[in-house]
Coordinates of C-alpha atoms in Angstrom, one line a residue:
X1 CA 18.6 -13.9 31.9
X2 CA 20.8 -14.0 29.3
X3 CA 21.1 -11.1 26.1
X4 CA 21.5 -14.3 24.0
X5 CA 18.3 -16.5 25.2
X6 CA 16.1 -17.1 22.1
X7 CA 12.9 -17.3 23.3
X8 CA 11.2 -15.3 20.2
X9 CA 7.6 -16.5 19.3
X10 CA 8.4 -18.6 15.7
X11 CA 6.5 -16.8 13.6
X12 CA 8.0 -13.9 14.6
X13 CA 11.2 -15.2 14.4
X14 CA 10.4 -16.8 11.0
X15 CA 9.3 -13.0 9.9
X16 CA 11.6 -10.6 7.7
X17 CA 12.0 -6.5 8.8
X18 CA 10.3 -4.3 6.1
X19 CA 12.6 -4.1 3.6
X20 CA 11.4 -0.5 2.5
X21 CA 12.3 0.5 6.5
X22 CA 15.8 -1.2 6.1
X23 CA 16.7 1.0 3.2
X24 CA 15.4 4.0 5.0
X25 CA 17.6 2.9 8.0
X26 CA 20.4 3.2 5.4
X27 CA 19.8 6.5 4.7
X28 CA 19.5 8.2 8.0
X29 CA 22.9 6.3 9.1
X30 CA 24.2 7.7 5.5
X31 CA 22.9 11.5 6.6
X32 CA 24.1 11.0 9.9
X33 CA 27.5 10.7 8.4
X34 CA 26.6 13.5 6.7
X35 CA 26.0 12.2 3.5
X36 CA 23.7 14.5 1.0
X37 CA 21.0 11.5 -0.1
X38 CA 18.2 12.2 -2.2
X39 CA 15.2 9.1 -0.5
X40 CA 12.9 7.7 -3.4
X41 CA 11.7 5.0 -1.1
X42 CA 8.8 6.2 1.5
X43 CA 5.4 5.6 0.4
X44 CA 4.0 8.7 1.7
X45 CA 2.8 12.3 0.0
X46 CA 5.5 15.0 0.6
X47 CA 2.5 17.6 0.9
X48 CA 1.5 18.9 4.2
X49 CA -1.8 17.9 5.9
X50 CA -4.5 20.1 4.5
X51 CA -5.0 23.1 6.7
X52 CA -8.5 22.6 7.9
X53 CA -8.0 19.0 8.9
X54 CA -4.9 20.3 11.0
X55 CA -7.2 22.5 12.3
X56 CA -9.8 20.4 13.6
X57 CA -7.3 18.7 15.5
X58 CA -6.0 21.8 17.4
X59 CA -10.3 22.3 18.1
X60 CA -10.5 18.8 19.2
X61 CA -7.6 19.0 21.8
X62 CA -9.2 22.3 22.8
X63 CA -12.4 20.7 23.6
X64 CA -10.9 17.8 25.5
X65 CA -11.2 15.1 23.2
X66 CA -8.2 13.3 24.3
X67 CA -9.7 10.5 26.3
X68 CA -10.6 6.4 25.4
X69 CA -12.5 6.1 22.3
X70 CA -14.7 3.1 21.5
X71 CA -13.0 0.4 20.1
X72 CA -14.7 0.3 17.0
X73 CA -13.6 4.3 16.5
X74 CA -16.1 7.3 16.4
X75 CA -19.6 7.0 15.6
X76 CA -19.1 10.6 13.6
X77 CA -16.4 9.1 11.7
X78 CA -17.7 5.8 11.0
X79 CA -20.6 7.6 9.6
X80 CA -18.9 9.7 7.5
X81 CA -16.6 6.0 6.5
X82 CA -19.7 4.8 5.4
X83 CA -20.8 8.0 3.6
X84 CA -17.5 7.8 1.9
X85 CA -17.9 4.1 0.6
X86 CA -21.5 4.7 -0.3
X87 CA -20.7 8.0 -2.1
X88 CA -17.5 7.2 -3.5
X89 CA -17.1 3.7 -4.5
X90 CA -21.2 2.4 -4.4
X91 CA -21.2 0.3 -1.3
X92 CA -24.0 -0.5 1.0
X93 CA -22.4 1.0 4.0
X94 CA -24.0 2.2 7.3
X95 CA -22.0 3.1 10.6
X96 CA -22.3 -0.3 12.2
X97 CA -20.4 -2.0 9.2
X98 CA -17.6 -0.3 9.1
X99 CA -14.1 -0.4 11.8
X100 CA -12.1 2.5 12.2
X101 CA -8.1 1.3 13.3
X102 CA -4.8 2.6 13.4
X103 CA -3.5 2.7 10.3
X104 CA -4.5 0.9 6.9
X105 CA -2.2 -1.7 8.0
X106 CA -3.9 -2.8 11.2
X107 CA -7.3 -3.2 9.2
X108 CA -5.4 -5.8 7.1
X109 CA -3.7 -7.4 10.0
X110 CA -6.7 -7.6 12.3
X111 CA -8.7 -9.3 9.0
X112 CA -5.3 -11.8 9.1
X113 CA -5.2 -12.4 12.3
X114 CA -9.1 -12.8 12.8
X115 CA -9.6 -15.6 10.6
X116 CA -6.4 -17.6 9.9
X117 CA -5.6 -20.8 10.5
X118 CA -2.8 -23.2 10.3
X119 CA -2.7 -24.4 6.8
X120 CA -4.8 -21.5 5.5
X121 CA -3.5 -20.1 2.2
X122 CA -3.9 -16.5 1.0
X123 CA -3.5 -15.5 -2.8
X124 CA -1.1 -12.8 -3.0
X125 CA 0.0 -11.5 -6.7
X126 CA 3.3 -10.6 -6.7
X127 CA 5.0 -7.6 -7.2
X128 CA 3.4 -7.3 -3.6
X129 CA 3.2 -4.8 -0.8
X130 CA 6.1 -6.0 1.2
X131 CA 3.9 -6.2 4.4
X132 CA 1.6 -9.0 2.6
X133 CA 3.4 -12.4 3.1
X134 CA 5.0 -11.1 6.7
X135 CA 1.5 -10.6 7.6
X136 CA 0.1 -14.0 6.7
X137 CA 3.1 -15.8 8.1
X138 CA 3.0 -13.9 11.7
X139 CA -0.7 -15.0 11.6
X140 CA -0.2 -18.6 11.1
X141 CA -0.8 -18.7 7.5
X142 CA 0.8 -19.4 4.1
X143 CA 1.1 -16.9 1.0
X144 CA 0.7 -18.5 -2.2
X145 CA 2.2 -16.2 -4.5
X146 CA 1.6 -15.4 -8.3
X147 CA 3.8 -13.9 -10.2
X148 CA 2.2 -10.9 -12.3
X149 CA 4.8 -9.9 -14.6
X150 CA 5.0 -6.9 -17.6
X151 CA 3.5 -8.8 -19.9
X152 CA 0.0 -9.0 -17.6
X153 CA 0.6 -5.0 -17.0
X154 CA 1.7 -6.4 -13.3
X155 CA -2.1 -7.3 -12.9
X156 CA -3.5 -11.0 -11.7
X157 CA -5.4 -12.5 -14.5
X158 CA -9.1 -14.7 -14.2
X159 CA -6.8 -17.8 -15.5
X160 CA -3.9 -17.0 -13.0
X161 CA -6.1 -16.7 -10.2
X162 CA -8.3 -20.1 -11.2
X163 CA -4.8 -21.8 -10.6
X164 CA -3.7 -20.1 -7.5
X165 CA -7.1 -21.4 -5.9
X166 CA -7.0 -24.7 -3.5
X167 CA -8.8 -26.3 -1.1
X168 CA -7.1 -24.4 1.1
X169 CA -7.5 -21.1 -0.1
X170 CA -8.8 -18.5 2.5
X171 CA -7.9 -15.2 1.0
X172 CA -7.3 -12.9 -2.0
X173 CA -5.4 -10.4 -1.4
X174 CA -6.3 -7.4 -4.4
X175 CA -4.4 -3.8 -3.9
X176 CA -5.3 -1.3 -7.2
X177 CA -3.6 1.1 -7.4
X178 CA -0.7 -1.4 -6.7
X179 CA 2.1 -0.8 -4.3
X180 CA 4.8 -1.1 -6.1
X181 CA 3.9 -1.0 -9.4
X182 CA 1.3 2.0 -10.0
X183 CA -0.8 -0.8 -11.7
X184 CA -4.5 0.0 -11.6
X185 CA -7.4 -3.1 -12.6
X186 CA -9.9 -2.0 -14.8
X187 CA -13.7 -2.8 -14.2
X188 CA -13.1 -5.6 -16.8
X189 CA -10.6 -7.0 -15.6
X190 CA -12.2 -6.7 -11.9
X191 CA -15.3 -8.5 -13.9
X192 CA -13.2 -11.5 -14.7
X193 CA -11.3 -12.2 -11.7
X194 CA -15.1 -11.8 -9.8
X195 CA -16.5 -14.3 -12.1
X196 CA -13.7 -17.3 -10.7
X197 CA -14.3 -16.3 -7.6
X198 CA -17.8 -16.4 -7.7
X199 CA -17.2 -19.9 -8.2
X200 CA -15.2 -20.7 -5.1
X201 CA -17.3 -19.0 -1.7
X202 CA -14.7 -20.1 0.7
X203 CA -12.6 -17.4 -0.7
X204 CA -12.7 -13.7 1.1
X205 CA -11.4 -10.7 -0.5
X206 CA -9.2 -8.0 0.6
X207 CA -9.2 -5.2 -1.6
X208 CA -6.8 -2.3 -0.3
X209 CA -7.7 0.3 -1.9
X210 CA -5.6 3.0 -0.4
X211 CA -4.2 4.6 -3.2
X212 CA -7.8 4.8 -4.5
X213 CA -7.6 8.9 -5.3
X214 CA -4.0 8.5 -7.3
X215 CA -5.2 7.3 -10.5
X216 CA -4.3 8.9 -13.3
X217 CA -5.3 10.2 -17.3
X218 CA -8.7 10.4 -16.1
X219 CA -9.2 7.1 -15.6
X220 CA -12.2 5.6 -13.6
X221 CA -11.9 3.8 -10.1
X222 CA -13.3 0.5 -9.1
X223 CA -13.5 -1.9 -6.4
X224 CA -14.7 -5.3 -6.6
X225 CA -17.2 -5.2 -4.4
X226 CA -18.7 -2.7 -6.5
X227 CA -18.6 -4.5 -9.3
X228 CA -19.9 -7.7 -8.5
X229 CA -22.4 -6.7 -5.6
X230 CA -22.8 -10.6 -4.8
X231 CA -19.1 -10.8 -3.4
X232 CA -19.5 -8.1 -0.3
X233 CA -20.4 -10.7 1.9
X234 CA -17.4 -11.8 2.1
X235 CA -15.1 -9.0 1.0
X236 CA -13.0 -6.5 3.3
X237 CA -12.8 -3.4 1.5
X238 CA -10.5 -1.5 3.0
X239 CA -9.2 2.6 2.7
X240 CA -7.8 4.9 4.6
X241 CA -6.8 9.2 4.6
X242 CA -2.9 8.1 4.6
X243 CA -2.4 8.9 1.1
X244 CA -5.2 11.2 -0.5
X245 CA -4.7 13.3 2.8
X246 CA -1.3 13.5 3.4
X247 CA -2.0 12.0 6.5
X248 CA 0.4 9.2 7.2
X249 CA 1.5 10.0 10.5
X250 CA -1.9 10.6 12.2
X251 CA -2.3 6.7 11.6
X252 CA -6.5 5.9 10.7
X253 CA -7.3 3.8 8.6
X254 CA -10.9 1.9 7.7
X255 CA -12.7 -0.8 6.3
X256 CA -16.4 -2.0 5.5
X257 CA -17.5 -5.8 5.4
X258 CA -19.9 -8.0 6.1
X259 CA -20.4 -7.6 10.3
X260 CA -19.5 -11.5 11.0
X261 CA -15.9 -10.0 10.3
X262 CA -16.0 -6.6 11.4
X263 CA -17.2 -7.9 14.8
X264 CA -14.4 -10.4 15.0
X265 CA -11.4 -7.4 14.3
X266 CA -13.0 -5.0 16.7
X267 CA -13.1 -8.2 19.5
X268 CA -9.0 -8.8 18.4
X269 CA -8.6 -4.6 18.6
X270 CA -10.1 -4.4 21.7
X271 CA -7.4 -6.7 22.9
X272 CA -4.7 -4.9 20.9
X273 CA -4.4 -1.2 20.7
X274 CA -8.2 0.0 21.6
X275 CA -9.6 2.6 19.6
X276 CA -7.3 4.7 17.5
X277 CA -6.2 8.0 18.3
X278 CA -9.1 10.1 19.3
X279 CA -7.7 13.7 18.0
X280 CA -6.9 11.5 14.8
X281 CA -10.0 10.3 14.4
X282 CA -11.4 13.8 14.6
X283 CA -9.6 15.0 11.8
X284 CA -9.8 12.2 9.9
X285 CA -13.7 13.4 9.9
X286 CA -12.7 16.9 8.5
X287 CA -10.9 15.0 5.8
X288 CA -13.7 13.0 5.0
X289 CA -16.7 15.8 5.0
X290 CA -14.3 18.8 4.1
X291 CA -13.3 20.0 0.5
X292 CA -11.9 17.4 -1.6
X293 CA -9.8 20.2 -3.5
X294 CA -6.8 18.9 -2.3
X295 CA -7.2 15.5 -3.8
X296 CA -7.4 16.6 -7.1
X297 CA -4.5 19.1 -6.7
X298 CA -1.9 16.6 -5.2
X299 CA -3.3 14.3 -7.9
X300 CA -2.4 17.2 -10.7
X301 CA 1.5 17.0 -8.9
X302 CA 2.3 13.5 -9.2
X303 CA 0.8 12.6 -12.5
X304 CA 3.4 15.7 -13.7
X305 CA 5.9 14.1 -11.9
X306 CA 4.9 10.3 -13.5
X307 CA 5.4 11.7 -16.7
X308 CA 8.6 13.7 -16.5
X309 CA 10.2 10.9 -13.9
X310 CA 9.2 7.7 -16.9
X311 CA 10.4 9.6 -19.7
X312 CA 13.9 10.7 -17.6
X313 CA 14.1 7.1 -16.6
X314 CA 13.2 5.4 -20.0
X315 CA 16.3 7.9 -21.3
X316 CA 18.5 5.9 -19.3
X317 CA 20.4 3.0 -20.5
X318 CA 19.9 0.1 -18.3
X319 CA 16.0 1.0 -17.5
X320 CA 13.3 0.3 -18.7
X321 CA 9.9 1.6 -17.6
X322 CA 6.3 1.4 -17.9
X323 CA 3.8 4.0 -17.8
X324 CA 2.0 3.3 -13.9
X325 CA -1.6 4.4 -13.7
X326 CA -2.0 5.3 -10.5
X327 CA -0.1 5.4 -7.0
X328 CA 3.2 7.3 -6.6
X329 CA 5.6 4.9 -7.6
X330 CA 7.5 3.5 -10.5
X331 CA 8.7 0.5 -10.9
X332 CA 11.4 0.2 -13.5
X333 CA 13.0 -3.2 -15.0
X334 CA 17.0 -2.7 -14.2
X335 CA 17.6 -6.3 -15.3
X336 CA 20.2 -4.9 -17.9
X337 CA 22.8 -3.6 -15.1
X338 CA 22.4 -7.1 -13.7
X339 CA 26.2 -8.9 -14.6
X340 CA 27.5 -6.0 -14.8
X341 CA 30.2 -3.7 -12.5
X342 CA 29.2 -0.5 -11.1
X343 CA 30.8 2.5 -11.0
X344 CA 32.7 2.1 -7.7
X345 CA 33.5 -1.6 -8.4
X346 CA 30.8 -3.1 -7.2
X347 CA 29.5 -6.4 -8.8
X348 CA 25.7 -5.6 -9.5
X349 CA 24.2 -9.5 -9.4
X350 CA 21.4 -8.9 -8.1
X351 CA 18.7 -5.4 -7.8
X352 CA 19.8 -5.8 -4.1
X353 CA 23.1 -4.7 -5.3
X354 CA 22.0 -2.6 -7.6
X355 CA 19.7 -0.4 -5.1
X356 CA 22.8 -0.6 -2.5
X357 CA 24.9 0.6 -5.3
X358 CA 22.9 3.5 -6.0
X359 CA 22.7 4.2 -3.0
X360 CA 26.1 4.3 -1.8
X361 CA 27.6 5.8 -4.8
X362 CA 25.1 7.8 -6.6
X363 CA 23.5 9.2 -3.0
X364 CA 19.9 8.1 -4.3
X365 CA 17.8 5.4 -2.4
X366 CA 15.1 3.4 -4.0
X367 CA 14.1 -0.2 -3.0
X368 CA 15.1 -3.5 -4.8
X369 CA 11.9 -4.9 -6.5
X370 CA 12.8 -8.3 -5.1
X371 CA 11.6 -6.7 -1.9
X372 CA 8.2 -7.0 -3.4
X373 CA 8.8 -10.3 -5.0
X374 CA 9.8 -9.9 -8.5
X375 CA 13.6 -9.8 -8.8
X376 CA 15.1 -7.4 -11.7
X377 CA 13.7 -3.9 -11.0
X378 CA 13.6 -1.3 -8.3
X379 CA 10.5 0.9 -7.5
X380 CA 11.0 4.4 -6.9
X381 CA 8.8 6.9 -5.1
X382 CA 7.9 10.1 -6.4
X383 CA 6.9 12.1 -3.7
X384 CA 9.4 14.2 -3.8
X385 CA 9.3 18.0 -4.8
X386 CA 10.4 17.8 -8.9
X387 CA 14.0 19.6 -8.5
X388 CA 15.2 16.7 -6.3
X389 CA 13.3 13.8 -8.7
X390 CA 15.2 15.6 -11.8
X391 CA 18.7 15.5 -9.3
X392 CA 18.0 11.8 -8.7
X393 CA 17.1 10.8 -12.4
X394 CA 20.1 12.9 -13.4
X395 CA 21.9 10.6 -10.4
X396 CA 20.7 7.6 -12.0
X397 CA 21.8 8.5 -15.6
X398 CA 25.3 8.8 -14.6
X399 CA 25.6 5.7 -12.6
X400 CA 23.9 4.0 -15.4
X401 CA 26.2 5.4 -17.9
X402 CA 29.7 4.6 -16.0
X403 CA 28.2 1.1 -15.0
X404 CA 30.0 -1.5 -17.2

């Protein structure tokens, strides 16, 4: 058969590569040539796993838990999943409602996949996680996106959300602390956008909350369901111990919600990938039911390197940026080097070009905010030990500067 025969699934075909991964493909290419680049794009801690979670891995290989889990994950774990949403966010959790998978992303996925439809529209505010609108378009459905700008603190309001919502309105999708913006909704504002949606009972939720333990200046966290009690029925709260943990690569992620749905993810799962990895899912208990210490540690780090990494950037002419309340990233308005000629030459019309720029002449790689659909800024990660976010502001500054 032909290299050449196109004979892709249209969906798939129709679907865009992460954009986050493409830039990150950039810069392995750029170190293989052996460029010196200083990466300000993965959305991951840069802190080791905690020891003791590590541990109880190396105890669960020695015991011989390496075989099929159930589908559904661990009952230990799913206990201590519903512990953790009962304890933590004031959910009416017990084992059976909750779904252990691989990943936070496959919770949000499987929920997709489960119950879309052709013509089925999900509510995404935009600046977005990049993987949103892929997601609903691979499972047959279409993203109806609204734009969240500054002037909204990059948050969906009650009127916005009124007017996003159609007859054919299936989803909401809600992320706090936001990917890419650091944006976090505040118990009011959670109130508001509860009230309209109360309103409309075909809607479900999605709240991904998996930056739930990055929140900054003391602030308080909430989830909707929390809130407004009356909307878990129909709301998929989902977490995970990628980011509080430092656990990105052992891939588990959770969700609770009301069992109609729950049963239908585990049914697509079984199908899929099965249970999640079983020495994962072991640790992933130790994170749970172990010392929390590390949380509020790692959460010390980053809101020192917020402060230092807005104040650097807001020294710089041709950024602007706002103060993010949770999360690891910020997401900085570049729409002043737009029109204008970088340092090498290169025509800057677009972020795109902008974050390529930077790249390729200043040796620092963040990720063009049209990625997450709001053209005009680039969102930069800092997880990244503070002598290499100073070397990349200081990067920044003098592209800025010799940008005409």
């Amino acid at each position: 058969m032909s290299r050449d025969f196109q004979g892709l699934n249209r969906r798939l075909a129709a679907a865009q590569p992460s954009a986050t991964y493409r830039i990150i493909d950039r810069v392995a290419a750029r170190r293989a040539e052996g460029a010196t680049i200083i990466s300000l794009c993965a959305g991951e801690p840069d802190f080791d796993t905690p020891a003791h979670i590590r541990q109880a891995a190396i105890a669960a290989i020695d015991a011989g838990h390496t075989r099929y889990t159930q589908v559904a994950g661990l009952r230990v774990l799913r206990e201590a999943v519903a512990a953790k949403f009962r304890d933590e966010n004031g959910l009416q959790a017990d084992w059976e409602s909750t779904l252990v998978c691989s990943g936070g992303k496959q919770v949000i996925y499987n929920a997709l996949a489960a119950t879309l439809n052709e013509g089925d529209e999900v509510i995404i505010p935009a600046p977005y996680w990049v993987s949103y609108p892929e997601m609903v378009q691979l499972c047959g459905g279409h993203s109806r996106i609204v734009t969240c700008g500054a002037d909204s603190g990059f948050k969906l309001t009650a009127q916005a959300l009124q007017s996003a919502i159609g007859a054919d309105t299936r989803w909401l999708i809600l992320n706090s602390p936001s990917n890419p913006t650091g944006a976090v909704y505040s118990r009011e504002e959670l109130r508001a956008l509860a009230d309209v949606l109360l309103e409309h009972p075909q809607v479900l939720v999605l709240s991904d909350d998996i930056y739930e333990h990055l929140i900054f200046d003391r602030a308080e966290f909430h989830t909707i369901a929390q809130v407004e009690p009356r909307l878990a029925e129909r709301t998929l709260t989902m977490n995970g111990v990628s980011k509080a943990y430092a656990m990105t690569g052992w891939r588990i992620g959770f969700a609770t919600g009301p069992r109609w749905l729950l049963e239908a993810m585990e049914k697509l799962q079984g199908q899929q990938t099965s249970g999640a990895c079983s020495i994962s899912q072991h640790a992933a208990v130790a994170a749970l039911r172990g010392p929390k210490d590390f949380i509020r540690e790692s959460r010390e780090v980053f809101q020192r390197r917020r402060d230092f990494m807005v104040a650097m950037l807001n020294d710089t002419p041709g950024i602007r940026c706002d103060m993010p309340a949770g999360a690891f990233y910020a997401f900085a308005d570049c729409s002043a080097l737009i029109g204008k000629v970088s340092p090498g030459g290169r025509g800057l019309f677009s972020d795109e070009d902008a974050a390529h720029a930077l790249l390729d002449e200043a040796s620092v790689a963040v990720v063009p905010g049209s990625a997450f659909g709001l053209d005009g800024y680039i969102r930069i990660a800092y997880a990244l030990d503070d002598a290499s976010l100073h070397a990349a502001c200081e990067a920044i500054r003098s592209f800025c500067l010799k940008t005409k």
